[in-house]
Amino acid sequence: QVQLVESGGGLVQAGGSLRLSCAPSGTIFGINGMGWYRQAPGKQRELVAGITLGGRTNYADSVKGRFTISRDKTKNTLSRQMNSLKPEDTAVYYCAADSYGRVYWGQGTQVTVSS
């Protein structure tokens, strides 16, 4: 079964930067919206940033001005640059893609920001 595969997580000090990437393990036709979600311990999964097929982006208020989402429509890959990281950004980050109403998820990548 085709899945999304994330990479680029890790440990970083507060104020540092990380770049996350996501790519499908196989072919997924008709991807529309893509996005990054995160889930911190004891909290619900939340949308961090999303991007439509046309390139329109939206961000959670907590990351506006610090995170930038981008995609390569030809390769169906998704990236996110995270700057000025804060300890509260610590979470497992998931990539998601919508194709004809079906949502594909990645396995998640851990991002830990130390103070």
PDB file of C-alpha atoms in Angstrom:
ATOM      1  CA  GLN A   1       0.000   0.000   0.000  1.00  0.00           C
ATOM      2  CA  VAL A   2       1.327   3.419  -0.937  1.00  0.00           C
ATOM      3  CA  GLN A   3       2.286   5.637   1.972  1.00  0.00           C
ATOM      4  CA  LEU A   4       3.935   8.981   2.507  1.00  0.00           C
ATOM      5  CA  VAL A   5       7.450   8.945   3.900  1.00  0.00           C
ATOM      6  CA  GLU A   6       8.726  11.843   5.981  1.00  0.00           C
ATOM      7  CA  SER A   7      12.346  12.722   6.629  1.00  0.00           C
ATOM      8  CA  GLY A   8      14.334  15.486   8.238  1.00  0.00           C
ATOM      9  CA  GLY A   9      13.218  15.396  11.855  1.00  0.00           C
ATOM     10  CA  GLY A  10      15.602  15.454  14.776  1.00  0.00           C
ATOM     11  CA  LEU A  11      16.852  17.348  17.792  1.00  0.00           C
ATOM     12  CA  VAL A  12      17.540  21.055  17.582  1.00  0.00           C
ATOM     13  CA  GLN A  13      18.097  23.874  20.042  1.00  0.00           C
ATOM     14  CA  ALA A  14      15.555  26.633  20.468  1.00  0.00           C
ATOM     15  CA  GLY A  15      15.994  29.241  17.773  1.00  0.00           C
ATOM     16  CA  GLY A  16      17.352  26.711  15.314  1.00  0.00           C
ATOM     17  CA  SER A  17      15.977  25.457  12.008  1.00  0.00           C
ATOM     18  CA  LEU A  18      14.939  22.170  10.457  1.00  0.00           C
ATOM     19  CA  ARG A  19      13.614  21.203   7.057  1.00  0.00           C
ATOM     20  CA  LEU A  20      11.129  18.366   6.734  1.00  0.00           C
ATOM     21  CA  SER A  21      10.414  16.537   3.498  1.00  0.00           C
ATOM     22  CA  CYS A  22       7.715  14.107   2.450  1.00  0.00           C
ATOM     23  CA  ALA A  23       7.426  11.880  -0.592  1.00  0.00           C
ATOM     24  CA  PRO A  24       5.100   9.031  -1.564  1.00  0.00           C
ATOM     25  CA  SER A  25       6.489   5.490  -1.511  1.00  0.00           C
ATOM     26  CA  GLY A  26       4.725   4.828  -4.812  1.00  0.00           C
ATOM     27  CA  THR A  27       2.433   6.520  -7.290  1.00  0.00           C
ATOM     28  CA  ILE A  28      -0.560   8.461  -6.017  1.00  0.00           C
ATOM     29  CA  PHE A  29      -2.793   9.911  -8.698  1.00  0.00           C
ATOM     30  CA  GLY A  30      -4.809  13.066  -8.382  1.00  0.00           C
ATOM     31  CA  ILE A  31      -3.323  14.573  -5.243  1.00  0.00           C
ATOM     32  CA  ASN A  32      -5.153  17.757  -4.342  1.00  0.00           C
ATOM     33  CA  GLY A  33      -4.327  19.302  -0.984  1.00  0.00           C
ATOM     34  CA  MET A  34      -1.263  18.400   1.064  1.00  0.00           C
ATOM     35  CA  GLY A  35      -0.324  19.378   4.561  1.00  0.00           C
ATOM     36  CA  TRP A  36       1.718  18.940   7.684  1.00  0.00           C
ATOM     37  CA  TYR A  37       0.154  17.976  11.008  1.00  0.00           C
ATOM     38  CA  ARG A  38       1.718  17.535  14.390  1.00  0.00           C
ATOM     39  CA  GLN A  39       0.847  15.770  17.598  1.00  0.00           C
ATOM     40  CA  ALA A  40       2.496  16.596  20.895  1.00  0.00           C
ATOM     41  CA  PRO A  41       2.293  14.215  23.871  1.00  0.00           C
ATOM     42  CA  GLY A  42      -1.132  14.345  25.460  1.00  0.00           C
ATOM     43  CA  LYS A  43      -2.557  16.584  22.744  1.00  0.00           C
ATOM     44  CA  GLN A  44      -4.681  16.089  19.669  1.00  0.00           C
ATOM     45  CA  ARG A  45      -3.220  16.093  16.194  1.00  0.00           C
ATOM     46  CA  GLU A  46      -3.401  19.577  14.697  1.00  0.00           C
ATOM     47  CA  LEU A  47      -2.903  21.076  11.255  1.00  0.00           C
ATOM     48  CA  VAL A  48       0.290  23.097  11.095  1.00  0.00           C
ATOM     49  CA  ALA A  49       0.374  24.113   7.445  1.00  0.00           C
ATOM     50  CA  GLY A  50      -1.497  23.225   4.284  1.00  0.00           C
ATOM     51  CA  ILE A  51      -1.104  23.880   0.584  1.00  0.00           C
ATOM     52  CA  THR A  52      -3.634  23.448  -2.213  1.00  0.00           C
ATOM     53  CA  LEU A  53      -3.016  22.187  -5.730  1.00  0.00           C
ATOM     54  CA  GLY A  54      -3.014  25.805  -6.844  1.00  0.00           C
ATOM     55  CA  GLY A  55      -0.357  26.746  -4.315  1.00  0.00           C
ATOM     56  CA  ARG A  56      -2.544  28.531  -1.782  1.00  0.00           C
ATOM     57  CA  THR A  57      -1.124  28.105   1.712  1.00  0.00           C
ATOM     58  CA  ASN A  58      -2.521  28.340   5.204  1.00  0.00           C
ATOM     59  CA  TYR A  59      -0.757  28.189   8.534  1.00  0.00           C
ATOM     60  CA  ALA A  60      -1.660  27.722  12.165  1.00  0.00           C
ATOM     61  CA  ASP A  61      -1.315  31.004  14.033  1.00  0.00           C
ATOM     62  CA  SER A  62       1.380  29.488  16.232  1.00  0.00           C
ATOM     63  CA  VAL A  63       3.740  28.977  13.287  1.00  0.00           C
ATOM     64  CA  LYS A  64       2.972  31.921  11.009  1.00  0.00           C
ATOM     65  CA  GLY A  65       6.121  33.749  10.008  1.00  0.00           C
ATOM     66  CA  ARG A  66       8.331  30.876  11.130  1.00  0.00           C
ATOM     67  CA  PHE A  67       7.290  27.906   8.975  1.00  0.00           C
ATOM     68  CA  THR A  68       7.079  27.802   5.183  1.00  0.00           C
ATOM     69  CA  ILE A  69       5.373  24.999   3.278  1.00  0.00           C
ATOM     70  CA  SER A  70       6.085  24.175  -0.356  1.00  0.00           C
ATOM     71  CA  ARG A  71       5.360  21.368  -2.799  1.00  0.00           C
ATOM     72  CA  ASP A  72       6.598  19.972  -6.083  1.00  0.00           C
ATOM     73  CA  LYS A  73       3.494  19.000  -8.030  1.00  0.00           C
ATOM     74  CA  THR A  74       5.440  17.018 -10.612  1.00  0.00           C
ATOM     75  CA  LYS A  75       6.955  14.749  -7.975  1.00  0.00           C
ATOM     76  CA  ASN A  76       4.129  14.967  -5.405  1.00  0.00           C
ATOM     77  CA  THR A  77       6.650  15.911  -2.749  1.00  0.00           C
ATOM     78  CA  LEU A  78       6.085  18.254   0.156  1.00  0.00           C
ATOM     79  CA  SER A  79       8.552  20.245   2.194  1.00  0.00           C
ATOM     80  CA  ARG A  80       8.489  22.542   5.152  1.00  0.00           C
ATOM     81  CA  GLN A  81      11.154  24.892   6.377  1.00  0.00           C
ATOM     82  CA  MET A  82      10.913  25.548  10.099  1.00  0.00           C
ATOM     83  CA  ASN A  83      12.817  28.508  11.526  1.00  0.00           C
ATOM     84  CA  SER A  84      13.011  30.046  14.975  1.00  0.00           C
ATOM     85  CA  LEU A  85      11.952  26.783  16.541  1.00  0.00           C
ATOM     86  CA  LYS A  86      10.532  26.823  20.048  1.00  0.00           C
ATOM     87  CA  PRO A  87      10.296  24.073  22.676  1.00  0.00           C
ATOM     88  CA  GLU A  88       6.520  24.068  22.168  1.00  0.00           C
ATOM     89  CA  ASP A  89       7.106  22.951  18.575  1.00  0.00           C
ATOM     90  CA  THR A  90       8.238  19.590  19.930  1.00  0.00           C
ATOM     91  CA  ALA A  91       5.957  16.936  18.444  1.00  0.00           C
ATOM     92  CA  VAL A  92       5.671  14.130  15.957  1.00  0.00           C
ATOM     93  CA  TYR A  93       5.084  15.698  12.549  1.00  0.00           C
ATOM     94  CA  TYR A  94       2.971  13.941   9.941  1.00  0.00           C
ATOM     95  CA  CYS A  95       2.614  14.543   6.240  1.00  0.00           C
ATOM     96  CA  ALA A  96      -0.815  14.096   4.661  1.00  0.00           C
ATOM     97  CA  ALA A  97      -2.177  14.171   1.128  1.00  0.00           C
ATOM     98  CA  ASP A  98      -5.725  14.116  -0.181  1.00  0.00           C
ATOM     99  CA  SER A  99      -6.501  12.223  -3.372  1.00  0.00           C
ATOM    100  CA  TYR A 100     -10.137  11.986  -4.483  1.00  0.00           C
ATOM    101  CA  GLY A 101     -11.279  12.159  -0.886  1.00  0.00           C
ATOM    102  CA  ARG A 102      -8.860   9.556   0.416  1.00  0.00           C
ATOM    103  CA  VAL A 103      -6.250  10.801   2.851  1.00  0.00           C
ATOM    104  CA  TYR A 104      -2.787   9.301   2.816  1.00  0.00           C
ATOM    105  CA  TRP A 105      -0.622   9.667   5.918  1.00  0.00           C
ATOM    106  CA  GLY A 106       3.032   9.303   6.671  1.00  0.00           C
ATOM    107  CA  GLN A 107       4.420   7.413   9.647  1.00  0.00           C
ATOM    108  CA  GLY A 108       5.539  10.611  11.347  1.00  0.00           C
ATOM    109  CA  THR A 109       8.909  12.090  12.190  1.00  0.00           C
ATOM    110  CA  GLN A 110       9.938  13.332  15.631  1.00  0.00           C
ATOM    111  CA  VAL A 111      11.007  16.932  16.094  1.00  0.00           C
ATOM    112  CA  THR A 112      12.434  17.823  19.501  1.00  0.00           C
ATOM    113  CA  VAL A 113      13.362  21.392  20.373  1.00  0.00           C
ATOM    114  CA  SER A 114      15.475  21.836  23.471  1.00  0.00           C
ATOM    115  CA  SER A 115      15.446  25.026  25.505  1.00  0.00           C
TER     116      SER A 115
END
